PDB file of C-alpha atoms and ligand atoms in Angstrom:
ATOM      1  CA  UNK A  30       1.365  26.410  -2.376  1.00 97.00           C
ATOM      2  CA  UNK A  31       4.589  28.373  -2.072  1.00 98.00           C
ATOM      3  CA  UNK A  32       7.952  28.100  -3.752  1.00 98.00           C
ATOM      4  CA  UNK A  33      10.902  27.947  -1.358  1.00 98.00           C
ATOM      5  CA  UNK A  34      13.617  27.600  -4.020  1.00 98.00           C
ATOM      6  CA  UNK A  35      14.450  29.302  -6.324  1.00 97.00           C
ATOM      7  CA  UNK A  36      12.759  32.707  -6.045  1.00 97.00           C
ATOM      8  CA  UNK A  37      10.580  32.200  -2.935  1.00 98.00           C
ATOM      9  CA  UNK A  38       6.938  33.254  -3.205  1.00 98.00           C
ATOM     10  CA  UNK A  39       3.372  32.067  -3.791  1.00 98.00           C
ATOM     11  CA  UNK A  40       2.821  29.683  -6.707  1.00 98.00           C
ATOM     12  CA  UNK A  41       0.598  26.863  -7.999  1.00 96.00           C
ATOM     13  CA  UNK A  42       1.116  23.514  -9.699  1.00 95.00           C
ATOM     14  CA  UNK A  43       0.269  24.751 -13.192  1.00 93.00           C
ATOM     15  CA  UNK A  44       2.762  27.588 -12.952  1.00 95.00           C
ATOM     16  CA  UNK A  45       5.447  25.219 -11.636  1.00 96.00           C
ATOM     17  CA  UNK A  46       4.971  22.463 -14.213  1.00 95.00           C
ATOM     18  CA  UNK A  47       4.128  24.608 -17.271  1.00 92.00           C
ATOM     19  CA  UNK A  48       7.746  24.897 -18.348  1.00 92.00           C
ATOM     20  CA  UNK A  49       8.579  21.247 -17.566  1.00 95.00           C
ATOM     21  CA  UNK A  50       8.449  19.567 -21.001  1.00 95.00           C
ATOM     22  CA  UNK A  51      10.061  16.123 -20.679  1.00 97.00           C
ATOM     23  CA  UNK A  52       8.953  14.925 -24.160  1.00 97.00           C
ATOM     24  CA  UNK A  53      11.173  17.541 -25.820  1.00 96.00           C
ATOM     25  CA  UNK A  54      14.565  16.412 -27.178  1.00 92.00           C
ATOM     26  CA  UNK A  55      14.593  12.817 -25.896  1.00 95.00           C
ATOM     27  CA  UNK A  56      17.787  10.748 -26.148  1.00 93.00           C
ATOM     28  CA  UNK A  57      17.903   8.317 -29.141  1.00 91.00           C
ATOM     29  CA  UNK A  58      18.473   5.126 -27.165  1.00 95.00           C
ATOM     30  CA  UNK A  59      16.004   5.546 -24.303  1.00 98.00           C
ATOM     31  CA  UNK A  60      13.237   7.902 -23.186  1.00 98.00           C
ATOM     32  CA  UNK A  61      13.861  10.697 -20.746  1.00 98.00           C
ATOM     33  CA  UNK A  62      13.255   9.064 -17.365  1.00 98.00           C
ATOM     34  CA  UNK A  63      11.635  10.790 -14.404  1.00 98.00           C
ATOM     35  CA  UNK A  64      10.824   9.155 -11.078  1.00 98.00           C
ATOM     36  CA  UNK A  65       8.138  10.386  -8.712  1.00 98.00           C
ATOM     37  CA  UNK A  66       8.032   9.069  -5.129  1.00 98.00           C
ATOM     38  CA  UNK A  67       6.677  10.084  -1.745  1.00 98.00           C
ATOM     39  CA  UNK A  68       8.754   9.463   1.374  1.00 98.00           C
ATOM     40  CA  UNK A  69       8.140   9.696   5.106  1.00 97.00           C
ATOM     41  CA  UNK A  70      10.648  11.497   7.316  1.00 97.00           C
ATOM     42  CA  UNK A  71      12.231   8.129   8.110  1.00 96.00           C
ATOM     43  CA  UNK A  72      12.626   7.309   4.421  1.00 97.00           C
ATOM     44  CA  UNK A  73       9.754   4.829   4.144  1.00 97.00           C
ATOM     45  CA  UNK A  74       7.694   4.272   1.018  1.00 97.00           C
ATOM     46  CA  UNK A  75       4.431   3.011   2.488  1.00 96.00           C
ATOM     47  CA  UNK A  76       2.257   2.740   5.561  1.00 95.00           C
ATOM     48  CA  UNK A  77       0.042  -0.269   6.122  1.00 92.00           C
ATOM     49  CA  UNK A  78       1.112  -1.787   2.811  1.00 94.00           C
ATOM     50  CA  UNK A  79       0.499   1.104   0.426  1.00 95.00           C
ATOM     51  CA  UNK A  80       0.817   4.877  -0.032  1.00 95.00           C
ATOM     52  CA  UNK A  81      -2.814   5.861   0.528  1.00 93.00           C
ATOM     53  CA  UNK A  82      -2.087   7.415   3.926  1.00 92.00           C
ATOM     54  CA  UNK A  83       1.070   9.193   2.761  1.00 93.00           C
ATOM     55  CA  UNK A  84       1.081  12.605   1.148  1.00 79.00           C
ATOM     56  CA  UNK A  85      -1.635  15.190   0.928  1.00 90.00           C
ATOM     57  CA  UNK A  86      -4.349  16.047  -1.582  1.00 93.00           C
ATOM     58  CA  UNK A  87      -1.787  18.325  -3.218  1.00 96.00           C
ATOM     59  CA  UNK A  88       0.559  15.356  -3.611  1.00 96.00           C
ATOM     60  CA  UNK A  89      -2.150  13.549  -5.590  1.00 96.00           C
ATOM     61  CA  UNK A  90      -2.741  16.664  -7.705  1.00 96.00           C
ATOM     62  CA  UNK A  91       1.009  16.907  -8.304  1.00 97.00           C
ATOM     63  CA  UNK A  92       1.123  13.278  -9.424  1.00 97.00           C
ATOM     64  CA  UNK A  93      -1.831  13.707 -11.807  1.00 97.00           C
ATOM     65  CA  UNK A  94      -0.365  16.914 -13.233  1.00 97.00           C
ATOM     66  CA  UNK A  95       2.991  15.216 -13.796  1.00 98.00           C
ATOM     67  CA  UNK A  96       1.400  12.248 -15.578  1.00 98.00           C
ATOM     68  CA  UNK A  97      -0.139  14.514 -18.192  1.00 97.00           C
ATOM     69  CA  UNK A  98       3.374  15.368 -19.422  1.00 97.00           C
ATOM     70  CA  UNK A  99       4.606  11.832 -20.196  1.00 98.00           C
ATOM     71  CA  UNK A 100       4.042   9.315 -22.995  1.00 98.00           C
ATOM     72  CA  UNK A 101       4.200   6.431 -20.538  1.00 98.00           C
ATOM     73  CA  UNK A 102       3.940   5.680 -16.819  1.00 99.00           C
ATOM     74  CA  UNK A 103       5.942   2.715 -15.519  1.00 99.00           C
ATOM     75  CA  UNK A 104       5.581   0.704 -12.297  1.00 98.00           C
ATOM     76  CA  UNK A 105       6.800  -2.591 -10.865  1.00 98.00           C
ATOM     77  CA  UNK A 106       4.573  -5.554 -10.069  1.00 98.00           C
ATOM     78  CA  UNK A 107       4.727  -4.831  -6.324  1.00 98.00           C
ATOM     79  CA  UNK A 108       3.267  -1.379  -6.864  1.00 98.00           C
ATOM     80  CA  UNK A 109       0.485  -2.721  -9.054  1.00 98.00           C
ATOM     81  CA  UNK A 110      -0.422  -5.261  -6.364  1.00 98.00           C
ATOM     82  CA  UNK A 111      -0.304  -2.693  -3.524  1.00 98.00           C
ATOM     83  CA  UNK A 112      -1.905   0.275  -5.258  1.00 97.00           C
ATOM     84  CA  UNK A 113      -4.300  -1.393  -7.720  1.00 98.00           C
ATOM     85  CA  UNK A 114      -3.957   1.261 -10.410  1.00 98.00           C
ATOM     86  CA  UNK A 115      -6.837   2.568 -12.496  1.00 98.00           C
ATOM     87  CA  UNK A 116      -6.783   4.488 -15.773  1.00 98.00           C
ATOM     88  CA  UNK A 117      -3.556   6.498 -15.770  1.00 98.00           C
ATOM     89  CA  UNK A 118      -5.046   9.711 -17.180  1.00 98.00           C
ATOM     90  CA  UNK A 119      -8.332   9.579 -15.338  1.00 97.00           C
ATOM     91  CA  UNK A 120      -9.573  13.139 -15.891  1.00 97.00           C
ATOM     92  CA  UNK A 121     -11.099  14.066 -19.286  1.00 98.00           C
ATOM     93  CA  UNK A 122      -9.627  17.593 -19.091  1.00 97.00           C
ATOM     94  CA  UNK A 123      -6.139  16.113 -18.741  1.00 97.00           C
ATOM     95  CA  UNK A 124      -6.672  13.825 -21.741  1.00 98.00           C
ATOM     96  CA  UNK A 125      -7.792  16.854 -23.769  1.00 98.00           C
ATOM     97  CA  UNK A 126      -4.772  18.830 -22.651  1.00 96.00           C
ATOM     98  CA  UNK A 127      -2.459  15.978 -23.642  1.00 97.00           C
ATOM     99  CA  UNK A 128      -3.883  15.855 -27.152  1.00 97.00           C
ATOM    100  CA  UNK A 129      -3.434  19.612 -27.498  1.00 95.00           C
ATOM    101  CA  UNK A 130       0.198  19.205 -26.493  1.00 93.00           C
ATOM    102  CA  UNK A 131       1.033  16.424 -28.949  1.00 93.00           C
ATOM    103  CA  UNK A 132       0.582  13.416 -26.660  1.00 97.00           C
ATOM    104  CA  UNK A 133      -1.901  10.570 -26.980  1.00 98.00           C
ATOM    105  CA  UNK A 134      -5.000  11.014 -24.792  1.00 98.00           C
ATOM    106  CA  UNK A 135      -4.038   8.063 -22.580  1.00 98.00           C
ATOM    107  CA  UNK A 136      -0.520   7.392 -21.360  1.00 98.00           C
ATOM    108  CA  UNK A 137       0.865   3.928 -22.045  1.00 98.00           C
ATOM    109  CA  UNK A 138       0.870   1.948 -18.777  1.00 98.00           C
ATOM    110  CA  UNK A 139       4.088  -0.067 -18.437  1.00 99.00           C
ATOM    111  CA  UNK A 140       4.477  -2.784 -15.798  1.00 98.00           C
ATOM    112  CA  UNK A 141       7.617  -4.787 -15.037  1.00 98.00           C
ATOM    113  CA  UNK A 142       6.552  -8.085 -13.488  1.00 98.00           C
ATOM    114  CA  UNK A 143       8.596 -11.255 -13.882  1.00 97.00           C
ATOM    115  CA  UNK A 144       5.955 -13.554 -12.409  1.00 97.00           C
ATOM    116  CA  UNK A 145       2.851 -11.782 -13.772  1.00 98.00           C
ATOM    117  CA  UNK A 146       1.027 -12.344 -10.480  1.00 98.00           C
ATOM    118  CA  UNK A 147      -0.951  -9.143 -10.951  1.00 98.00           C
ATOM    119  CA  UNK A 148      -4.450  -8.013  -9.869  1.00 98.00           C
ATOM    120  CA  UNK A 149      -6.119  -8.386 -13.268  1.00 98.00           C
ATOM    121  CA  UNK A 150      -9.410  -7.333 -11.645  1.00 98.00           C
ATOM    122  CA  UNK A 151      -7.986  -3.855 -10.879  1.00 98.00           C
ATOM    123  CA  UNK A 152      -9.518  -0.900 -12.775  1.00 98.00           C
ATOM    124  CA  UNK A 153      -6.445  -0.453 -14.989  1.00 98.00           C
ATOM    125  CA  UNK A 154      -7.290  -3.805 -16.587  1.00 98.00           C
ATOM    126  CA  UNK A 155     -11.096  -3.693 -16.379  1.00 98.00           C
ATOM    127  CA  UNK A 156     -11.682  -0.101 -17.499  1.00 97.00           C
ATOM    128  CA  UNK A 157     -11.028  -0.822 -21.181  1.00 97.00           C
ATOM    129  CA  UNK A 158      -9.211   2.485 -21.809  1.00 97.00           C
ATOM    130  CA  UNK A 159      -5.658   3.028 -22.971  1.00 97.00           C
ATOM    131  CA  UNK A 160      -3.161   0.185 -23.263  1.00 98.00           C
ATOM    132  CA  UNK A 161      -0.931  -1.796 -20.908  1.00 98.00           C
ATOM    133  CA  UNK A 162       2.486  -3.152 -21.837  1.00 98.00           C
ATOM    134  CA  UNK A 163       3.981  -5.732 -19.462  1.00 98.00           C
ATOM    135  CA  UNK A 164       7.607  -6.867 -19.427  1.00 98.00           C
ATOM    136  CA  UNK A 165       7.540 -10.367 -17.969  1.00 98.00           C
ATOM    137  CA  UNK A 166       9.004 -13.859 -18.035  1.00 97.00           C
ATOM    138  CA  UNK A 167       5.548 -15.343 -18.749  1.00 97.00           C
ATOM    139  CA  UNK A 168       4.086 -15.664 -22.213  1.00 95.00           C
ATOM    140  CA  UNK A 169       0.375 -15.507 -21.502  1.00 96.00           C
ATOM    141  CA  UNK A 170      -1.915 -13.140 -19.583  1.00 96.00           C
ATOM    142  CA  UNK A 171      -5.623 -13.373 -18.747  1.00 96.00           C
ATOM    143  CA  UNK A 172      -8.057 -11.724 -21.168  1.00 97.00           C
ATOM    144  CA  UNK A 173      -8.878  -8.167 -19.994  1.00 98.00           C
ATOM    145  CA  UNK A 174     -11.049  -5.285 -21.188  1.00 98.00           C
ATOM    146  CA  UNK A 175      -8.009  -3.019 -21.461  1.00 98.00           C
ATOM    147  CA  UNK A 176      -5.695  -4.229 -24.238  1.00 98.00           C
ATOM    148  CA  UNK A 177      -2.568  -5.830 -22.755  1.00 98.00           C
ATOM    149  CA  UNK A 178       0.612  -6.640 -24.665  1.00 98.00           C
ATOM    150  CA  UNK A 179       3.305  -8.843 -23.165  1.00 98.00           C
ATOM    151  CA  UNK A 180       6.994  -8.504 -23.891  1.00 98.00           C
ATOM    152  CA  UNK A 181       8.351 -11.853 -22.829  1.00 98.00           C
ATOM    153  CA  UNK A 182      11.944 -11.839 -21.620  1.00 96.00           C
ATOM    154  CA  UNK A 183      14.088 -14.876 -20.761  1.00 94.00           C
ATOM    155  CA  UNK A 184      15.916 -14.628 -17.438  1.00 89.00           C
ATOM    156  CA  UNK A 185      16.511 -11.321 -15.689  1.00 89.00           C
ATOM    157  CA  UNK A 186      14.567  -8.331 -17.001  1.00 97.00           C
ATOM    158  CA  UNK A 187      17.091  -5.561 -17.596  1.00 98.00           C
ATOM    159  CA  UNK A 188      15.516  -2.126 -17.021  1.00 98.00           C
ATOM    160  CA  UNK A 189      17.917  -0.608 -19.524  1.00 98.00           C
ATOM    161  CA  UNK A 190      16.545  -2.987 -22.196  1.00 98.00           C
ATOM    162  CA  UNK A 191      12.999  -2.091 -21.119  1.00 98.00           C
ATOM    163  CA  UNK A 192      13.748   1.584 -21.714  1.00 98.00           C
ATOM    164  CA  UNK A 193      15.381   0.899 -25.088  1.00 98.00           C
ATOM    165  CA  UNK A 194      12.319  -1.078 -26.135  1.00 98.00           C
ATOM    166  CA  UNK A 195      10.021   1.768 -25.077  1.00 98.00           C
ATOM    167  CA  UNK A 196      12.018   4.309 -27.069  1.00 98.00           C
ATOM    168  CA  UNK A 197      12.651   2.268 -30.222  1.00 97.00           C
ATOM    169  CA  UNK A 198       9.518   0.124 -30.514  1.00 97.00           C
ATOM    170  CA  UNK A 199       6.909   2.359 -28.832  1.00 98.00           C
ATOM    171  CA  UNK A 200       8.316   5.813 -29.602  1.00 97.00           C
ATOM    172  CA  UNK A 201       8.112   6.738 -25.913  1.00 98.00           C
ATOM    173  CA  UNK A 202       9.919  10.052 -25.545  1.00 98.00           C
ATOM    174  CA  UNK A 203       9.501  10.411 -21.803  1.00 98.00           C
ATOM    175  CA  UNK A 204       8.491   7.919 -19.124  1.00 98.00           C
ATOM    176  CA  UNK A 205       7.417   8.629 -15.568  1.00 98.00           C
ATOM    177  CA  UNK A 206       8.342   5.841 -13.152  1.00 98.00           C
ATOM    178  CA  UNK A 207       6.148   5.796 -10.061  1.00 98.00           C
ATOM    179  CA  UNK A 208       8.116   3.121  -8.243  1.00 94.00           C
ATOM    180  CA  UNK A 209       8.157   1.115  -6.298  1.00 97.00           C
ATOM    181  CA  UNK A 210      11.348   0.913  -4.320  1.00 98.00           C
ATOM    182  CA  UNK A 211      12.811  -2.134  -6.105  1.00 98.00           C
ATOM    183  CA  UNK A 212      12.171  -0.844  -9.631  1.00 98.00           C
ATOM    184  CA  UNK A 213      13.460   2.577  -8.560  1.00 98.00           C
ATOM    185  CA  UNK A 214      16.584   0.858  -7.173  1.00 98.00           C
ATOM    186  CA  UNK A 215      17.331  -0.695 -10.548  1.00 98.00           C
ATOM    187  CA  UNK A 216      16.989   2.645 -12.329  1.00 98.00           C
ATOM    188  CA  UNK A 217      19.387   4.204  -9.822  1.00 97.00           C
ATOM    189  CA  UNK A 218      21.831   1.298 -10.160  1.00 97.00           C
ATOM    190  CA  UNK A 219      21.750   1.665 -13.955  1.00 96.00           C
ATOM    191  CA  UNK A 220      22.226   5.450 -13.757  1.00 96.00           C
ATOM    192  CA  UNK A 221      19.027   5.805 -15.786  1.00 97.00           C
ATOM    193  CA  UNK A 222      17.310   8.725 -14.040  1.00 97.00           C
ATOM    194  CA  UNK A 223      17.111  12.245 -15.456  1.00 97.00           C
ATOM    195  CA  UNK A 224      14.597  13.869 -13.093  1.00 98.00           C
ATOM    196  CA  UNK A 225      13.609  12.893  -9.584  1.00 98.00           C
ATOM    197  CA  UNK A 226      10.456  14.275  -7.945  1.00 98.00           C
ATOM    198  CA  UNK A 227      10.415  13.554  -4.225  1.00 98.00           C
ATOM    199  CA  UNK A 228       7.551  14.487  -1.912  1.00 98.00           C
ATOM    200  CA  UNK A 229       8.486  14.432   1.766  1.00 98.00           C
ATOM    201  CA  UNK A 230       5.494  14.078   4.046  1.00 97.00           C
ATOM    202  CA  UNK A 231       5.913  15.040   7.710  1.00 96.00           C
ATOM    203  CA  UNK A 232       5.323  11.660   9.376  1.00 95.00           C
ATOM    204  CA  UNK A 233       7.476   8.767  10.560  1.00 95.00           C
ATOM    205  CA  UNK A 234       6.106   5.280  10.024  1.00 91.00           C
ATOM    206  CA  UNK A 235       8.869   2.784  10.790  1.00 79.00           C
ATOM    207  CA  UNK A 236       7.537  -0.751  11.039  1.00 85.00           C
ATOM    208  CA  UNK A 237       8.378  -3.059   8.175  1.00 90.00           C
ATOM    209  CA  UNK A 238       7.538  -0.648   5.354  1.00 94.00           C
ATOM    210  CA  UNK A 239      10.150  -0.666   2.564  1.00 95.00           C
ATOM    211  CA  UNK A 240      12.558   2.229   2.180  1.00 96.00           C
ATOM    212  CA  UNK A 241      11.889   4.276  -0.932  1.00 96.00           C
ATOM    213  CA  UNK A 242      14.995   2.782  -2.521  1.00 96.00           C
ATOM    214  CA  UNK A 243      15.754  -0.943  -2.344  1.00 96.00           C
ATOM    215  CA  UNK A 244      18.263  -3.226  -4.069  1.00 95.00           C
ATOM    216  CA  UNK A 245      21.962  -3.260  -4.924  1.00 91.00           C
ATOM    217  CA  UNK A 246      22.715   0.418  -4.962  1.00 91.00           C
ATOM    218  CA  UNK A 247      25.824   2.353  -5.919  1.00 93.00           C
ATOM    219  CA  UNK A 248      27.765   4.074  -3.091  1.00 93.00           C
ATOM    220  CA  UNK A 249      26.765   7.492  -4.325  1.00 94.00           C
ATOM    221  CA  UNK A 250      24.745   9.183  -7.073  1.00 94.00           C
ATOM    222  CA  UNK A 251      24.661  12.988  -7.252  1.00 96.00           C
ATOM    223  CA  UNK A 252      21.594  15.092  -7.957  1.00 97.00           C
ATOM    224  CA  UNK A 253      21.047  18.827  -8.159  1.00 98.00           C
ATOM    225  CA  UNK A 254      18.092  20.579  -6.528  1.00 98.00           C
ATOM    226  CA  UNK A 255      16.013  22.287  -9.240  1.00 97.00           C
ATOM    227  CA  UNK A 256      13.059  23.453  -7.164  1.00 97.00           C
ATOM    228  CA  UNK A 257      11.444  23.100  -3.759  1.00 98.00           C
ATOM    229  CA  UNK A 258       7.756  23.748  -3.071  1.00 98.00           C
ATOM    230  CA  UNK A 259       5.650  23.514   0.075  1.00 98.00           C
ATOM    231  CA  UNK A 260       1.927  22.820   0.509  1.00 97.00           C
ATOM    232  CA  UNK A 261      -0.018  21.402   3.458  1.00 91.00           C
ATOM    233  CA  UNK A 262       3.284  20.628   5.213  1.00 94.00           C
ATOM    234  CA  UNK A 263       4.510  18.443   2.339  1.00 97.00           C
ATOM    235  CA  UNK A 264       7.770  19.369   0.602  1.00 98.00           C
ATOM    236  CA  UNK A 265       7.941  18.855  -3.156  1.00 98.00           C
ATOM    237  CA  UNK A 266      11.515  18.662  -4.384  1.00 98.00           C
ATOM    238  CA  UNK A 267      12.546  18.315  -7.994  1.00 98.00           C
ATOM    239  CA  UNK A 268      16.085  17.143  -8.654  1.00 98.00           C
ATOM    240  CA  UNK A 269      18.008  16.980 -11.908  1.00 97.00           C
ATOM    241  CA  UNK A 270      21.441  15.613 -12.707  1.00 95.00           C
ATOM    242  CA  UNK A 271      24.557  17.754 -12.292  1.00 92.00           C
TER     243      UNK A 271
HETATM  244  N1  LIG B  11       6.330   5.911  -1.703  1.00 54.46           N
HETATM  245  C1  LIG B  11       6.103   5.784  -2.983  1.00 54.46           C
HETATM  246  O1  LIG B  11       6.167   6.761  -3.736  1.00 54.46           O
HETATM  247  C2  LIG B  11       5.765   4.436  -3.535  1.00 54.46           C
HETATM  248  C3  LIG B  11       5.677   4.244  -4.925  1.00 54.46           C
HETATM  249  C4  LIG B  11       5.368   2.970  -5.385  1.00 54.46           C
HETATM  250  C5  LIG B  11       5.160   1.938  -4.506  1.00 54.46           C
HETATM  251  N2  LIG B  11       5.246   2.152  -3.180  1.00 54.46           N
HETATM  252  C6  LIG B  11       5.055   1.057  -2.220  1.00 54.46           C
HETATM  253  O2  LIG B  11       6.118   0.153  -2.369  1.00 54.46           O
HETATM  254  C7  LIG B  11       5.675  -1.160  -2.006  1.00 54.46           C
HETATM  255  C8  LIG B  11       6.041  -2.135  -3.097  1.00 54.46           C
HETATM  256  O3  LIG B  11       7.449  -2.195  -3.156  1.00 54.46           O
HETATM  257  P1  LIG B  11       8.206  -3.029  -4.271  1.00 54.46           P
HETATM  258  O4  LIG B  11       9.651  -2.746  -4.154  1.00 54.46           O
HETATM  259  O5  LIG B  11       7.731  -4.441  -4.218  1.00 54.46           O
HETATM  260  O6  LIG B  11       7.593  -2.365  -5.575  1.00 54.46           O
HETATM  261  P2  LIG B  11       7.984  -2.533  -7.099  1.00 54.46           P
HETATM  262  O7  LIG B  11       9.385  -2.099  -7.354  1.00 54.46           O
HETATM  263  O8  LIG B  11       6.883  -1.827  -7.831  1.00 54.46           O
HETATM  264  O9  LIG B  11       7.780  -4.047  -7.397  1.00 54.46           O
HETATM  265  C9  LIG B  11       8.768  -5.029  -7.300  1.00 54.46           C
HETATM  266  C10 LIG B  11       8.293  -6.104  -8.221  1.00 54.46           C
HETATM  267  O10 LIG B  11       8.389  -5.624  -9.555  1.00 54.46           O
HETATM  268  C11 LIG B  11       8.771  -6.652 -10.421  1.00 54.46           C
HETATM  269  N3  LIG B  11      10.090  -6.343 -10.931  1.00 54.46           N
HETATM  270  C12 LIG B  11      10.799  -5.208 -10.703  1.00 54.46           C
HETATM  271  N4  LIG B  11      11.945  -5.266 -11.388  1.00 54.46           N
HETATM  272  C13 LIG B  11      11.961  -6.443 -12.052  1.00 54.46           C
HETATM  273  C14 LIG B  11      12.872  -7.047 -12.941  1.00 54.46           C
HETATM  274  N5  LIG B  11      14.011  -6.454 -13.284  1.00 54.46           N
HETATM  275  N6  LIG B  11      12.563  -8.263 -13.430  1.00 54.46           N
HETATM  276  C15 LIG B  11      11.397  -8.866 -13.108  1.00 54.46           C
HETATM  277  N7  LIG B  11      10.492  -8.328 -12.274  1.00 54.46           N
HETATM  278  C16 LIG B  11      10.775  -7.129 -11.763  1.00 54.46           C
HETATM  279  C17 LIG B  11       8.734  -7.915  -9.599  1.00 54.46           C
HETATM  280  O11 LIG B  11       7.385  -8.268  -9.752  1.00 54.46           O
HETATM  281  P3  LIG B  11       6.781  -9.720  -9.709  1.00 54.46           P
HETATM  282  O12 LIG B  11       6.901 -10.097  -8.258  1.00 54.46           O
HETATM  283  O13 LIG B  11       5.390  -9.483 -10.187  1.00 54.46           O
HETATM  284  O14 LIG B  11       7.596 -10.600 -10.595  1.00 54.46           O
HETATM  285  C18 LIG B  11       9.047  -7.418  -8.207  1.00 54.46           C
HETATM  286  O15 LIG B  11       8.546  -8.291  -7.227  1.00 54.46           O
HETATM  287  C19 LIG B  11       4.189  -1.067  -1.778  1.00 54.46           C
HETATM  288  O16 LIG B  11       3.954  -0.987  -0.401  1.00 54.46           O
HETATM  289  C20 LIG B  11       3.810   0.237  -2.446  1.00 54.46           C
HETATM  290  O17 LIG B  11       2.686   0.821  -1.850  1.00 54.46           O
HETATM  291  C21 LIG B  11       5.557   3.374  -2.683  1.00 54.46           C
END
């Protein structure tokens, strides 16, 4: 891996993420919010229905390294259906590292799903580790090995309210949103993003794959490039807010 900006030169993921400490100094009313997404050159978020063919091995390592730094990882129902998540902090060494750094061993898994039509046979629910919190319009979920709590909301689920709940009721200092495009769109529309990690993978997919950002979006939101890395042809950009 090499760093292209700032200070070009050889680097590695540990060196790049060591000083990134999102749980420090969170706002009072919501957690610090980071989003991590992978995009094709034509701005698509998936190929063949999910992200398995997008991004390199390093992109997966980057994702796993990022997760170790957050109290919670949040996704939308569409992502849970397409990606069938397992335990969020899957590697024992990462759970150990989290505990050493003042985090719980497992990150809280947060899902926003109005209809609760989720794959309850996916490893996240069957593994029995950690905890899942689902913001939904339904008031009952199937029994699962992994403890699941529902936050039942009437009408539209407001992502700003979700974040307030996470901060006030769950003491979540920093949350990593891993998409998908429609949940990401709501965070952008609500101006709720502090850090944006974008991996660009050198393929075009076209077809009917969603764009990485979907929904009613503002005309313009400004970001500032914090760093740019390259590995295996993938570009790893980290953006902050001006
Ligand atoms: N490139 C990437 O980095 C990346 C990351 C993640 C996902 N993806 C891909 O993106 C695709 C899925 O796209 P998507 O836009 O459907 O994903 P999504 O944003 O994860 O899911 C949308 C779904 O989330 C729920 N939801 C989101 N906001 C809600 C709200 N305010 N109130 C109630 N429910 C809400 C709804 O679920 P219910 O329908 O359950 O009510 C909605 O259908 C998949 O192909 C996946 O592989 C790509």
